[in-house]
PDB file of C-alpha atoms in Angstrom:
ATOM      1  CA  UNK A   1       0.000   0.000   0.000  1.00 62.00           C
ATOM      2  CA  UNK A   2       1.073   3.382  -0.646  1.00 76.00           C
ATOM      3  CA  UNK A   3       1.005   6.139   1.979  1.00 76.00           C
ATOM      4  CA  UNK A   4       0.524   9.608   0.560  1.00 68.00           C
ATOM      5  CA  UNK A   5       1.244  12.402   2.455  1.00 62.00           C
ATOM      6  CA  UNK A   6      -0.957  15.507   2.130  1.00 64.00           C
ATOM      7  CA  UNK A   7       1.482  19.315   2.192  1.00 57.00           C
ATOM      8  CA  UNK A   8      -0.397  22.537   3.712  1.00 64.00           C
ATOM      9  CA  UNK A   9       1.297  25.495   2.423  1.00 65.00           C
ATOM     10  CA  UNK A  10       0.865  28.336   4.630  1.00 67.00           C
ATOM     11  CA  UNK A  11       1.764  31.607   2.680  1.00 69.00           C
ATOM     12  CA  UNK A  12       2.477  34.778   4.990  1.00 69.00           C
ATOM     13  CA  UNK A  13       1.353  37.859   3.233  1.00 71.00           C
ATOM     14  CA  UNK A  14       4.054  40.319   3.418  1.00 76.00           C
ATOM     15  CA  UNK A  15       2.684  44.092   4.318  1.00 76.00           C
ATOM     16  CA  UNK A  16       4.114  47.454   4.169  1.00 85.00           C
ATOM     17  CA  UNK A  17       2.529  49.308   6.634  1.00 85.00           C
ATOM     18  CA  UNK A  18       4.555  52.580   5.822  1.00 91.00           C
ATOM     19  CA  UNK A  19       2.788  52.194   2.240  1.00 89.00           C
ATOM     20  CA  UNK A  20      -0.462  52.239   4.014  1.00 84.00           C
ATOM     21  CA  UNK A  21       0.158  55.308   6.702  1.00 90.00           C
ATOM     22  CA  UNK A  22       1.641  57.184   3.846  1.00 94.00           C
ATOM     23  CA  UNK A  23      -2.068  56.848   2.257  1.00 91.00           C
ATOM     24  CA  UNK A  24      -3.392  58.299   5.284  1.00 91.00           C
ATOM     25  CA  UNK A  25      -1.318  60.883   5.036  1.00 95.00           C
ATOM     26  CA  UNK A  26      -1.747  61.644   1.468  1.00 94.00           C
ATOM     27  CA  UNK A  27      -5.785  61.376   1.006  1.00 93.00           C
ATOM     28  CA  UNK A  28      -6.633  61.914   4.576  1.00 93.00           C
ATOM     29  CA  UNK A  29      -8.559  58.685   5.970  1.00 91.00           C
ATOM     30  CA  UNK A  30     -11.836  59.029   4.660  1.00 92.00           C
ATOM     31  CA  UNK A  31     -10.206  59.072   1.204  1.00 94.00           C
ATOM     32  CA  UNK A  32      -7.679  56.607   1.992  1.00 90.00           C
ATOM     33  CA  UNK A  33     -10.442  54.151   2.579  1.00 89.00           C
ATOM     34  CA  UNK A  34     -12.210  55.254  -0.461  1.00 92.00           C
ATOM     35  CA  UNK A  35      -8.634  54.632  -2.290  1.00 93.00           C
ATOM     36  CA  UNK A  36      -8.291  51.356  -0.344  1.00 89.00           C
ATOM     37  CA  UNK A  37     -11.485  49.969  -1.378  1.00 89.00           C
ATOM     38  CA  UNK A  38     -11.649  50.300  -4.889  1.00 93.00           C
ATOM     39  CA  UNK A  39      -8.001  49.333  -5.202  1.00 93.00           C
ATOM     40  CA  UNK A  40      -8.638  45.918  -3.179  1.00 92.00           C
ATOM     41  CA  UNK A  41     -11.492  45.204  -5.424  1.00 93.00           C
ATOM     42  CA  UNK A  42      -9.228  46.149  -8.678  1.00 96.00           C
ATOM     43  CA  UNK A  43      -7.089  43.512  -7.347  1.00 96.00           C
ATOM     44  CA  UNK A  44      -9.318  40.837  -6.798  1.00 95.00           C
ATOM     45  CA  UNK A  45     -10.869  41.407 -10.108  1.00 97.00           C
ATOM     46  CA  UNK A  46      -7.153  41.516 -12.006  1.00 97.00           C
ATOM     47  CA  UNK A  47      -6.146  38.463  -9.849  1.00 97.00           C
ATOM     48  CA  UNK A  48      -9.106  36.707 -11.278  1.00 97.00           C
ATOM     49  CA  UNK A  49      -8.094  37.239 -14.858  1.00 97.00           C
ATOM     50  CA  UNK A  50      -5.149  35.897 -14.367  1.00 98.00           C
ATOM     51  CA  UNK A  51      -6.132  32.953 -12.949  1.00 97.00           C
ATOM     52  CA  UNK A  52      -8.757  33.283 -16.052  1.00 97.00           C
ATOM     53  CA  UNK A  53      -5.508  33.015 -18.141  1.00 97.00           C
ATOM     54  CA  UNK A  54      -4.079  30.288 -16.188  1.00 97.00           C
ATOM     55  CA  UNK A  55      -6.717  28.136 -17.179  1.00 96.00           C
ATOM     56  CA  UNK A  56      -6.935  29.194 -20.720  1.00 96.00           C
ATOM     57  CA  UNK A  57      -3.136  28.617 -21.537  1.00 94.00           C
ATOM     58  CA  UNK A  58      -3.354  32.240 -22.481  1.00 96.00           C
ATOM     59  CA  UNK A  59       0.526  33.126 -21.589  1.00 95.00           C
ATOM     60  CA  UNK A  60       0.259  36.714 -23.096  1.00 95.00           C
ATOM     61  CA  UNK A  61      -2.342  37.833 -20.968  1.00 96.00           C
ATOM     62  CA  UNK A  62      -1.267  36.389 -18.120  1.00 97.00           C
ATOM     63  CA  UNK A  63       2.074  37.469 -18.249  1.00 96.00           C
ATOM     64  CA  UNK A  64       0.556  41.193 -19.064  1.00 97.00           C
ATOM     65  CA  UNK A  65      -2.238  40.795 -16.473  1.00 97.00           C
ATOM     66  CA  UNK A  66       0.117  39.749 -13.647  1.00 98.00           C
ATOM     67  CA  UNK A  67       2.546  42.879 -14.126  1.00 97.00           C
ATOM     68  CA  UNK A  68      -0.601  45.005 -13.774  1.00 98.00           C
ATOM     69  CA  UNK A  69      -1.647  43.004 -11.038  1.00 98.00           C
ATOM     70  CA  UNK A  70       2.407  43.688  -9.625  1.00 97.00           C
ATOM     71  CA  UNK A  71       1.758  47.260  -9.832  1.00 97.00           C
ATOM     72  CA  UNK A  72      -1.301  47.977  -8.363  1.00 96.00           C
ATOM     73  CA  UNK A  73      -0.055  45.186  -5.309  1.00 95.00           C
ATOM     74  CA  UNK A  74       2.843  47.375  -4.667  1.00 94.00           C
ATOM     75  CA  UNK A  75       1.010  50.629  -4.704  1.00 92.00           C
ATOM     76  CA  UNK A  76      -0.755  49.745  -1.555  1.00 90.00           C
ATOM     77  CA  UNK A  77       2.219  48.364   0.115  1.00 90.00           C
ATOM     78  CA  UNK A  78       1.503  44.166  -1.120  1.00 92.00           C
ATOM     79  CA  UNK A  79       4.942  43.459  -1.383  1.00 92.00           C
ATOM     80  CA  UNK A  80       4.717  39.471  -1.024  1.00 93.00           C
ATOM     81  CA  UNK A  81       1.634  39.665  -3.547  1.00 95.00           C
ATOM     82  CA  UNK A  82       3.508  42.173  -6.004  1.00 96.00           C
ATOM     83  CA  UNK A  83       6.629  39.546  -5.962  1.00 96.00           C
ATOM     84  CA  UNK A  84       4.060  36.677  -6.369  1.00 96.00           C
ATOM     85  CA  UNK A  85       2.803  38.347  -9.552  1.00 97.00           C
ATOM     86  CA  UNK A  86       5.905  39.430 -11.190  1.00 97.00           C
ATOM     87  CA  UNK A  87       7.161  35.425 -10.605  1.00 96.00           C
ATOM     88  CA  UNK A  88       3.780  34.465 -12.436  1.00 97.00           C
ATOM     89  CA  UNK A  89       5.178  36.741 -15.143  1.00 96.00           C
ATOM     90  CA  UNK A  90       8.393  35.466 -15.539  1.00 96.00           C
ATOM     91  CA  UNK A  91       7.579  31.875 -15.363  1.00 95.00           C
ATOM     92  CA  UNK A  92       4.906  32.932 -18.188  1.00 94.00           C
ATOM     93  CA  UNK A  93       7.524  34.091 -20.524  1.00 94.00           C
ATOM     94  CA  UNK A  94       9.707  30.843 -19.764  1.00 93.00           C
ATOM     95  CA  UNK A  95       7.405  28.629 -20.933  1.00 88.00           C
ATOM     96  CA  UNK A  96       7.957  26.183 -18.369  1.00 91.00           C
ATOM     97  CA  UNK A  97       4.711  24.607 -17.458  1.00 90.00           C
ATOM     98  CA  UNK A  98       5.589  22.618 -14.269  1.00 93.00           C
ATOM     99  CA  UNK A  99       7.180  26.474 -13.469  1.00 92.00           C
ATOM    100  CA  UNK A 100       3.819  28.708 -14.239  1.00 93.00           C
ATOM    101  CA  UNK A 101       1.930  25.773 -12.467  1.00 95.00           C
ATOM    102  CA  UNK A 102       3.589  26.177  -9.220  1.00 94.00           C
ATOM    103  CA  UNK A 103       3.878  30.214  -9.496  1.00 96.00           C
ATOM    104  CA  UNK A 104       0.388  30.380 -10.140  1.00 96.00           C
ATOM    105  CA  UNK A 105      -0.943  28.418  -7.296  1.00 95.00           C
ATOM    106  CA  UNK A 106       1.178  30.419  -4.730  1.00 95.00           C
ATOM    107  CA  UNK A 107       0.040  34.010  -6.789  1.00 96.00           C
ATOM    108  CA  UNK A 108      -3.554  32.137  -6.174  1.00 95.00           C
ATOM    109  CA  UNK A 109      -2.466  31.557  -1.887  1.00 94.00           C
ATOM    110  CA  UNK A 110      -0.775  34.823  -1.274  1.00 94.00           C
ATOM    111  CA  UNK A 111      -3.777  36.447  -3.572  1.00 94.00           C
ATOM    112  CA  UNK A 112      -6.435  35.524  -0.954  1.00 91.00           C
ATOM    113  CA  UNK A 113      -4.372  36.261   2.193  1.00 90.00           C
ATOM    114  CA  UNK A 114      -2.856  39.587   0.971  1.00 86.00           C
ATOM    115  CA  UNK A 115      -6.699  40.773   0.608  1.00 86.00           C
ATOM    116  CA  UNK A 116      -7.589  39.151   3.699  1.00 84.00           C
ATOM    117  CA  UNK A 117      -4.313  40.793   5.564  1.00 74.00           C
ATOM    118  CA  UNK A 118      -5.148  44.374   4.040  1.00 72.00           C
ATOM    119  CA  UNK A 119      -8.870  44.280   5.026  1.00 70.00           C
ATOM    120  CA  UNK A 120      -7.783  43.440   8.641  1.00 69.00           C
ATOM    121  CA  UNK A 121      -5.715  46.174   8.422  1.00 61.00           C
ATOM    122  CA  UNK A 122      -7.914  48.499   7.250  1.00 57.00           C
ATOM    123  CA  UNK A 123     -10.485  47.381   9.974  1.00 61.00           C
ATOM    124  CA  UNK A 124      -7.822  48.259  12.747  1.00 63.00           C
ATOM    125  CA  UNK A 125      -6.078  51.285  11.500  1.00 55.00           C
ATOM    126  CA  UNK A 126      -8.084  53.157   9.408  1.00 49.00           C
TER     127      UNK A 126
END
């Protein structure tokens, strides 16, 4: 009989706090939340298409969808997300399957807890 062992990957999301303070101090925190908000749901909806992509073997839009994702990560302080995005890129333009297969399920992990880990932040310091 074989015995198959089962691996949980816990991702840490990886947030720049600084990033988010400077918001504050930028759009005041009314409009930092505002900002927040719509850039958290920009993110979900840009993670999505490139997990659309994924699925669709569709390397040029992924690889062009997960720098934009990179970009709007790092301009609310996602660092770990930004990095996960611009691997998911880079592993695109390899063309190494078993590569973009394992970049894109941890983009897909540190996706759902770098929203998670910003809304909790939001909730306590904004």
């Amino acid at each position: 009989m074989t015995n198959v062992t089962r691996l949980r990957v816990n991702e840490a999301a990886r947030l720049d706090t600084d990033r988010l303070e400077s918001l504050v101090l930028e759009y005041g925190e009314p409009g930092a939340e505002r900002f927040l908000g719509r850039t958290l749901e920009d993110i979900a909806v840009r993670l999505n298409r490139v997990e659309r992509s994924w699925r669709r073997k569709d390397m040029v839009r992924l690889c062009h969808g997960a720098r934009e994702l990179s970009g709007v990560a790092e301009m609310v302080g996602l660092t770990t997300l930004a990095r996960a995005a611009e691997n998911a890129s880079s592993a695109a333009i390899s063309g190494d399957l078993a590569a973009m297969a394992s970049t894109m399920s941890r983009l897909s992990r540190i996706g759902e807890v770098s929203l998670i880990s910003i809304w909790d932040q939001q909730d306590q310091s904004i």
